[in-house]
mmCIF file with all atom_site columns, C-alpha atoms in Angstrom:
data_model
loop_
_atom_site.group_PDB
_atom_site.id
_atom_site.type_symbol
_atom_site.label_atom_id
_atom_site.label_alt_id
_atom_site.label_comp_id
_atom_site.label_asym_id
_atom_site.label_entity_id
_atom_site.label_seq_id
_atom_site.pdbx_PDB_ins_code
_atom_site.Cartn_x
_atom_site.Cartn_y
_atom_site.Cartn_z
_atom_site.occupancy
_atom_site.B_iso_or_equiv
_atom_site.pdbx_formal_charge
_atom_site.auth_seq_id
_atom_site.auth_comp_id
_atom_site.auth_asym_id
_atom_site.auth_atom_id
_atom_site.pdbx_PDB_model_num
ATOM 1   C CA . UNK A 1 1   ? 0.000   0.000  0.000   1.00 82.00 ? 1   UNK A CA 1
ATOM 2   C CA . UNK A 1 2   ? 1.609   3.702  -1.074  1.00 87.00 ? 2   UNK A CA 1
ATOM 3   C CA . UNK A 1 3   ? -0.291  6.864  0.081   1.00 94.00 ? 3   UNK A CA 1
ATOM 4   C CA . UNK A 1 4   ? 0.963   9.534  -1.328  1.00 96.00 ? 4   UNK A CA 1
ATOM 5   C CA . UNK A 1 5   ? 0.355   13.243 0.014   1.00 97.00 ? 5   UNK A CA 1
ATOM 6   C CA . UNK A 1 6   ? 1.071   16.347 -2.567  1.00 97.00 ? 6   UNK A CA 1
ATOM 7   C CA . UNK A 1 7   ? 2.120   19.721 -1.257  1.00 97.00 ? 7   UNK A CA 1
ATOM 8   C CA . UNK A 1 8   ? 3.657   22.974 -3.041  1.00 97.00 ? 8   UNK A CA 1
ATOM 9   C CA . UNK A 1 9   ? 0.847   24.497 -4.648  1.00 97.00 ? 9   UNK A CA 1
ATOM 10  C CA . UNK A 1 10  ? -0.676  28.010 -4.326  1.00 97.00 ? 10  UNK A CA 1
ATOM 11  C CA . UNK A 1 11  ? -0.930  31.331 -5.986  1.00 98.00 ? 11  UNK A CA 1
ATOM 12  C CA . UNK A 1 12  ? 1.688   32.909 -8.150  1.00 98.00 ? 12  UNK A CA 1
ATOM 13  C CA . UNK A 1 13  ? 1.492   35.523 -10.764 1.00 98.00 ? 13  UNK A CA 1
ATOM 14  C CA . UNK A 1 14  ? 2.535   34.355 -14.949 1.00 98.00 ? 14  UNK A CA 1
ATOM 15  C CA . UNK A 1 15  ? 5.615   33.861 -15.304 1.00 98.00 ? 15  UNK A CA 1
ATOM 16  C CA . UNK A 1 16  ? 6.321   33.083 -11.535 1.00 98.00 ? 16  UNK A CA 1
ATOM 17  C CA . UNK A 1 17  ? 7.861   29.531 -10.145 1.00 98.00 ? 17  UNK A CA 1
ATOM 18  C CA . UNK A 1 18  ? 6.471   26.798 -8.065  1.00 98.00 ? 18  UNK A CA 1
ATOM 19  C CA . UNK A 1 19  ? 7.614   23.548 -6.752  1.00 98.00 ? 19  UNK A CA 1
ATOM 20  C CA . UNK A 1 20  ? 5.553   20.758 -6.422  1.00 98.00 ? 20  UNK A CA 1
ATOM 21  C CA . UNK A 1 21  ? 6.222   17.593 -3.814  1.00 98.00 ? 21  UNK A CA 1
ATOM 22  C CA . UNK A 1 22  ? 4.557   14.189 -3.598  1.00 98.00 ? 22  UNK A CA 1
ATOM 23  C CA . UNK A 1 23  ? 5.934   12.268 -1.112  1.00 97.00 ? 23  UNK A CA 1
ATOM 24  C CA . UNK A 1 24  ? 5.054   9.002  -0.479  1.00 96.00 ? 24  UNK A CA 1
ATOM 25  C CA . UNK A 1 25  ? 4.717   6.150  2.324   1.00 93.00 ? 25  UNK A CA 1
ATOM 26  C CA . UNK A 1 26  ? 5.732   2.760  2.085   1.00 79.00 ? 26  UNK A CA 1
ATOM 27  C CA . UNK A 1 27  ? 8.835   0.908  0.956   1.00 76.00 ? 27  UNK A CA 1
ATOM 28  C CA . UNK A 1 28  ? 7.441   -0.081 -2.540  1.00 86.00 ? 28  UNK A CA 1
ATOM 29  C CA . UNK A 1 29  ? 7.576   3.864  -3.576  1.00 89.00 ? 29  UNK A CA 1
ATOM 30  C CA . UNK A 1 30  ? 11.129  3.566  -5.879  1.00 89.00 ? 30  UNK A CA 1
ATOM 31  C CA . UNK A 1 31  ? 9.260   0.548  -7.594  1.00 91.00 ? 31  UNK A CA 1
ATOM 32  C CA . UNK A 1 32  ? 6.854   2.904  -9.393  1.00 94.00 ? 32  UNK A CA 1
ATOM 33  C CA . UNK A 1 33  ? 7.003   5.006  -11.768 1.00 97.00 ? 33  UNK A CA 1
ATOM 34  C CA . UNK A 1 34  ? 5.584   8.582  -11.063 1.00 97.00 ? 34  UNK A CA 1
ATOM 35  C CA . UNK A 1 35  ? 3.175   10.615 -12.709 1.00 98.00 ? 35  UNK A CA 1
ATOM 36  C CA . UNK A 1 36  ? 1.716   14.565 -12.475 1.00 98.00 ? 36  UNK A CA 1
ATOM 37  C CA . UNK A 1 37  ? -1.518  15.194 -13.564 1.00 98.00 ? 37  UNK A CA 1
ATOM 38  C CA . UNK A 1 38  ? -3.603  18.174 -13.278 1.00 98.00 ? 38  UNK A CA 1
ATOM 39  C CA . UNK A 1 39  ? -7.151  18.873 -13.757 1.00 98.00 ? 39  UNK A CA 1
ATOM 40  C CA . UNK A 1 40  ? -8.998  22.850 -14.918 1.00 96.00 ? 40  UNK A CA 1
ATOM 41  C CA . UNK A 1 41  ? -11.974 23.703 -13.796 1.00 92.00 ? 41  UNK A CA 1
ATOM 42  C CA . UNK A 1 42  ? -14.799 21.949 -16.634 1.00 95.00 ? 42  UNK A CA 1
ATOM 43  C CA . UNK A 1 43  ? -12.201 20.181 -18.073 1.00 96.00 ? 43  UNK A CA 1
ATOM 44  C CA . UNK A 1 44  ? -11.008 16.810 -18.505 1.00 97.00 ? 44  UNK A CA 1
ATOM 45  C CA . UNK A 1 45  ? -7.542  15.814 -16.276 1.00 97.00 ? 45  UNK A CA 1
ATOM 46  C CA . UNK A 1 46  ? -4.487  15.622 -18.358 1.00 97.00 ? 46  UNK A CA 1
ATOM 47  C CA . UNK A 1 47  ? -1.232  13.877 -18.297 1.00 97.00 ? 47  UNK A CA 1
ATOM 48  C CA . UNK A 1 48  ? 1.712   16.454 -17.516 1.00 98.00 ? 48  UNK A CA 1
ATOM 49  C CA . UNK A 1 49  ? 5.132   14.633 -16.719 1.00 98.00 ? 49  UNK A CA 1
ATOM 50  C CA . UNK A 1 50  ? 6.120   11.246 -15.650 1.00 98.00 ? 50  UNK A CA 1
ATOM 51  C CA . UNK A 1 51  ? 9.123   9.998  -14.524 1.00 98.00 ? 51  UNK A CA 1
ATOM 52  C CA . UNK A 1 52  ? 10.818  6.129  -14.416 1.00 96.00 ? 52  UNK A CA 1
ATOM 53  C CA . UNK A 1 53  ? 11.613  4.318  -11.265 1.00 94.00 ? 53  UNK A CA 1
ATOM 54  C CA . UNK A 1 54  ? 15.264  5.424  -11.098 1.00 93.00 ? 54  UNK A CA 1
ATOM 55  C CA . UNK A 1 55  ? 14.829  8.908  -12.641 1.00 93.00 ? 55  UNK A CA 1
ATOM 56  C CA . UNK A 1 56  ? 16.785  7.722  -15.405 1.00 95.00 ? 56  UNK A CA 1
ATOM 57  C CA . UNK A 1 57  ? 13.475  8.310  -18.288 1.00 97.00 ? 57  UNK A CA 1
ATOM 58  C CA . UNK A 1 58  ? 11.198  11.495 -18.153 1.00 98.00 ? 58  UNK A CA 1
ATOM 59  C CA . UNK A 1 59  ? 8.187   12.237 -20.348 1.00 97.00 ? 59  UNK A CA 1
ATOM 60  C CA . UNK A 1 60  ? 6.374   15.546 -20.761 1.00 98.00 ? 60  UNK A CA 1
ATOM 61  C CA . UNK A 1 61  ? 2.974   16.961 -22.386 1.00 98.00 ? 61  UNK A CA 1
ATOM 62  C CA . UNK A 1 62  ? 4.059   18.983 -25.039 1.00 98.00 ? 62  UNK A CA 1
ATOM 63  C CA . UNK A 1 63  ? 2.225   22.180 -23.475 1.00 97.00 ? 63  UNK A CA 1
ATOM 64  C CA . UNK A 1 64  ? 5.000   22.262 -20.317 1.00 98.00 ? 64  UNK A CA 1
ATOM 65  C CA . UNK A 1 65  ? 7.780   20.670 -22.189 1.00 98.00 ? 65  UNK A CA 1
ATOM 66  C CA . UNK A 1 66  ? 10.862  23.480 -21.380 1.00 98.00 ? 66  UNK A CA 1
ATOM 67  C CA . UNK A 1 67  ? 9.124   24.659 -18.008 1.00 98.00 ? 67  UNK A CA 1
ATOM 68  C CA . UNK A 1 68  ? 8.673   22.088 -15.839 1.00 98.00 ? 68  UNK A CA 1
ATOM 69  C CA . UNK A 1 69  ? 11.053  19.384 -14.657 1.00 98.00 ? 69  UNK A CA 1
ATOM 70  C CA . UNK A 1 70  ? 9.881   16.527 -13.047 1.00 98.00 ? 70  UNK A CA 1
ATOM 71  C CA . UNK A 1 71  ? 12.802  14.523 -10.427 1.00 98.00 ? 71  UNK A CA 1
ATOM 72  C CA . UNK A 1 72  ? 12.393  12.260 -7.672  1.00 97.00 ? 72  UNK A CA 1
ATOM 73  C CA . UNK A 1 73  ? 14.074  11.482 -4.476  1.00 97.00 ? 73  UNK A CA 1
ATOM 74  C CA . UNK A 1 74  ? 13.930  7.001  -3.662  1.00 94.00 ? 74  UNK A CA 1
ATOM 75  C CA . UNK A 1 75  ? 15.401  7.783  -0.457  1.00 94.00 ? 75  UNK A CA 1
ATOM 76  C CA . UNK A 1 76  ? 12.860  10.529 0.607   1.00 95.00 ? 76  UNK A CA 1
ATOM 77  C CA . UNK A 1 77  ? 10.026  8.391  -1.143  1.00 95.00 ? 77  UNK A CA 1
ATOM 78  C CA . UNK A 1 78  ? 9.804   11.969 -3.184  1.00 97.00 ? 78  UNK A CA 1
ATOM 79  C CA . UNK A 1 79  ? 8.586   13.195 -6.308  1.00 98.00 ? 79  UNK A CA 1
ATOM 80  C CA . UNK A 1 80  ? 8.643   16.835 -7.214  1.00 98.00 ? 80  UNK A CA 1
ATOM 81  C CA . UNK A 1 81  ? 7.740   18.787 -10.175 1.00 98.00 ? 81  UNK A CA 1
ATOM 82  C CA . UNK A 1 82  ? 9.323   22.283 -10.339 1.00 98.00 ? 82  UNK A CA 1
ATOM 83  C CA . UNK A 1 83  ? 7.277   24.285 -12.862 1.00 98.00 ? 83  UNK A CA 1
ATOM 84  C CA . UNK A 1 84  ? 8.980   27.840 -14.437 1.00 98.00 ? 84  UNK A CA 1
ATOM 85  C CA . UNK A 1 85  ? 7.489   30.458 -16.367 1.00 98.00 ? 85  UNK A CA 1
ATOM 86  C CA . UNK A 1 86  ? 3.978   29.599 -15.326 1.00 98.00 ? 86  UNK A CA 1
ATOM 87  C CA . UNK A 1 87  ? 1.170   30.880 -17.634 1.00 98.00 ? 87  UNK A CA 1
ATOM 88  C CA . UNK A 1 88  ? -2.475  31.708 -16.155 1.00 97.00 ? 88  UNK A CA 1
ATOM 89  C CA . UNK A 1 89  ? -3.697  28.658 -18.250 1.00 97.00 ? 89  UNK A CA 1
ATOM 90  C CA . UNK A 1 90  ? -1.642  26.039 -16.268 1.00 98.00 ? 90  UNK A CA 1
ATOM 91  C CA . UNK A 1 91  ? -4.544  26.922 -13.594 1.00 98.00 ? 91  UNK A CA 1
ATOM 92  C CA . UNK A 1 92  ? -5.366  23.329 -12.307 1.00 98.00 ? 92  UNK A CA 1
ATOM 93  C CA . UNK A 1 93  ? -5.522  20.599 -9.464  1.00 98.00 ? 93  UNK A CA 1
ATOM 94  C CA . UNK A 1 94  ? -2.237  18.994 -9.593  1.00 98.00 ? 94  UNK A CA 1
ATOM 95  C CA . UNK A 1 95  ? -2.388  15.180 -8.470  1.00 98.00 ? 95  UNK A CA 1
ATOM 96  C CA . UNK A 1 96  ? 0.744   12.738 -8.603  1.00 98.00 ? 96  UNK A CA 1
ATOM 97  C CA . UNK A 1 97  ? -0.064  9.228  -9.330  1.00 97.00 ? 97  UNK A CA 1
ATOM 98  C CA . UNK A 1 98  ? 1.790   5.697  -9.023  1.00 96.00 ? 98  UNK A CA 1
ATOM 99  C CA . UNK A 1 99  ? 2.076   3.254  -11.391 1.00 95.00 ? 99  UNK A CA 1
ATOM 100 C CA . UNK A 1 100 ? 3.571   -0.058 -12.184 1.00 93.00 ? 100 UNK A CA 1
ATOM 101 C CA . UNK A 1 101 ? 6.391   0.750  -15.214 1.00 88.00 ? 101 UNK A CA 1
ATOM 102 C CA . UNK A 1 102 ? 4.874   -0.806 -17.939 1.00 89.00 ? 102 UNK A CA 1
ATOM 103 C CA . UNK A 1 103 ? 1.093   0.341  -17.820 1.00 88.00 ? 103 UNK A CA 1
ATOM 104 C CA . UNK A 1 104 ? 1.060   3.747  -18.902 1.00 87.00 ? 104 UNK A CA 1
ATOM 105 C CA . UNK A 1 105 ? -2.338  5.609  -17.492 1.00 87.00 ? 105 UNK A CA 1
ATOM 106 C CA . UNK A 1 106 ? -3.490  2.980  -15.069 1.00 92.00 ? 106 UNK A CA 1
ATOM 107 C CA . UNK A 1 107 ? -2.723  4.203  -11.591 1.00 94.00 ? 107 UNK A CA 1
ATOM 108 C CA . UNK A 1 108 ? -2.900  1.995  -8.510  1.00 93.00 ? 108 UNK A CA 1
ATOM 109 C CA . UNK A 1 109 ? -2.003  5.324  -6.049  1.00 95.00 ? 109 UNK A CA 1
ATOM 110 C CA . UNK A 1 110 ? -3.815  8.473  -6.580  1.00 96.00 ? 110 UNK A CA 1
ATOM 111 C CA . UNK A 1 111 ? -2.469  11.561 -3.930  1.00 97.00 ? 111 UNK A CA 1
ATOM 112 C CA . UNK A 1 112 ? -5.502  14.043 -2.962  1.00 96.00 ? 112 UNK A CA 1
ATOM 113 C CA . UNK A 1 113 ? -4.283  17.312 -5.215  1.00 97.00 ? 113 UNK A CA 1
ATOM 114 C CA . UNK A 1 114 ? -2.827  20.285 -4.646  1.00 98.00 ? 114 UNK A CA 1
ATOM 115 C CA . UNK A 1 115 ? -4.153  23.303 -6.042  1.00 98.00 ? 115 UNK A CA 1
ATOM 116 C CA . UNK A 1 116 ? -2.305  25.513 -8.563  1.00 98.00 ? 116 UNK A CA 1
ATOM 117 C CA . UNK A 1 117 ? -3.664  28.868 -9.657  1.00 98.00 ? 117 UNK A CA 1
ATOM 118 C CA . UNK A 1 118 ? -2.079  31.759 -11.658 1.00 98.00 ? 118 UNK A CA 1
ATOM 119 C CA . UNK A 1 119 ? -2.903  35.012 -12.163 1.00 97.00 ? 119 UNK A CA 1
ATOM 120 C CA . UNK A 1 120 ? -2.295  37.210 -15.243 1.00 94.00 ? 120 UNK A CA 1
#
C-alpha cells in the first residue's frame, strides 16, 4: 500500500515559479514510476510529466515541455515537479499518481491534489 500526500501548490502571478512535492509512504515507492496530472476547472484531467523508477526516463505533455522538470528522491520516497514560467492557463488541481512501469495511465495510487492557480 503507497499513500501519497502532494504539497507545493498556491498562488503565483505568470511567469512566476512553483515547486511541487509528492511524497510518499511505504517501501514499494522507488518501484513505481511517477506521474503529475492536473485537472482545470470543466475540463477533462491531463497527463503532464512522468518519470521512471530510477529517474533515469522522463516524459512531458508537449504544453509544459521546457518549463517544468519533473525529479524524484527514492530515499525521501519523493517526487517533485518544479514548474517555471507559469502561464495563467496552467490553472489546475495537480495530483501525482503511481504506477507499475509498464502500464502507462493505469494508476494503482492516486495523492488528494494540490491546487495551482495563476494570475495574469
Amino acid at each position: 500500500q503507497v499513500q501519497l500526500v502532494e504539497s507545493g501548490g498556491g498562488l503565483v502571478q505568470a511567469g512566476g515559479s512553483l515547486t511541487l512535492s509528492c511524497t510518499a509512504s511505504g517501501r514499494t515507492f522507488r518501484t513505481y514510476a511517477m506521474d503529475w496530472l492536473r485537472q482545470a476547472p470543466g475540463k477533462e484531467r491531463e497527463f503532464v510529466a512522468a518519470i521512471n523508477w530510477n529517474g533515469g526516463v522522463t516524459t512531458y505533455a508537449d504544453s509544459v515541455k521546457g518549463r517544468f522538470t519533473i525529479s524524484r528522491n527514492n530515499a525521501k520516497n519523493t517526487v517533485y515537479l518544479q514548474m517555471n514560467l507559469l502561464k495563467p492557463e496552467d490553472t489546475a488541481v495537480y495530483s501525482c499518481a503511481a504506477r507499475v512501469e509498464t502500464r502507462r495511465g493505469s494508476y494503482d495510487y492516486w495523492g488528494q491534489g494540490t491546487q495551482v492557480t495563476v494570475s495574469s
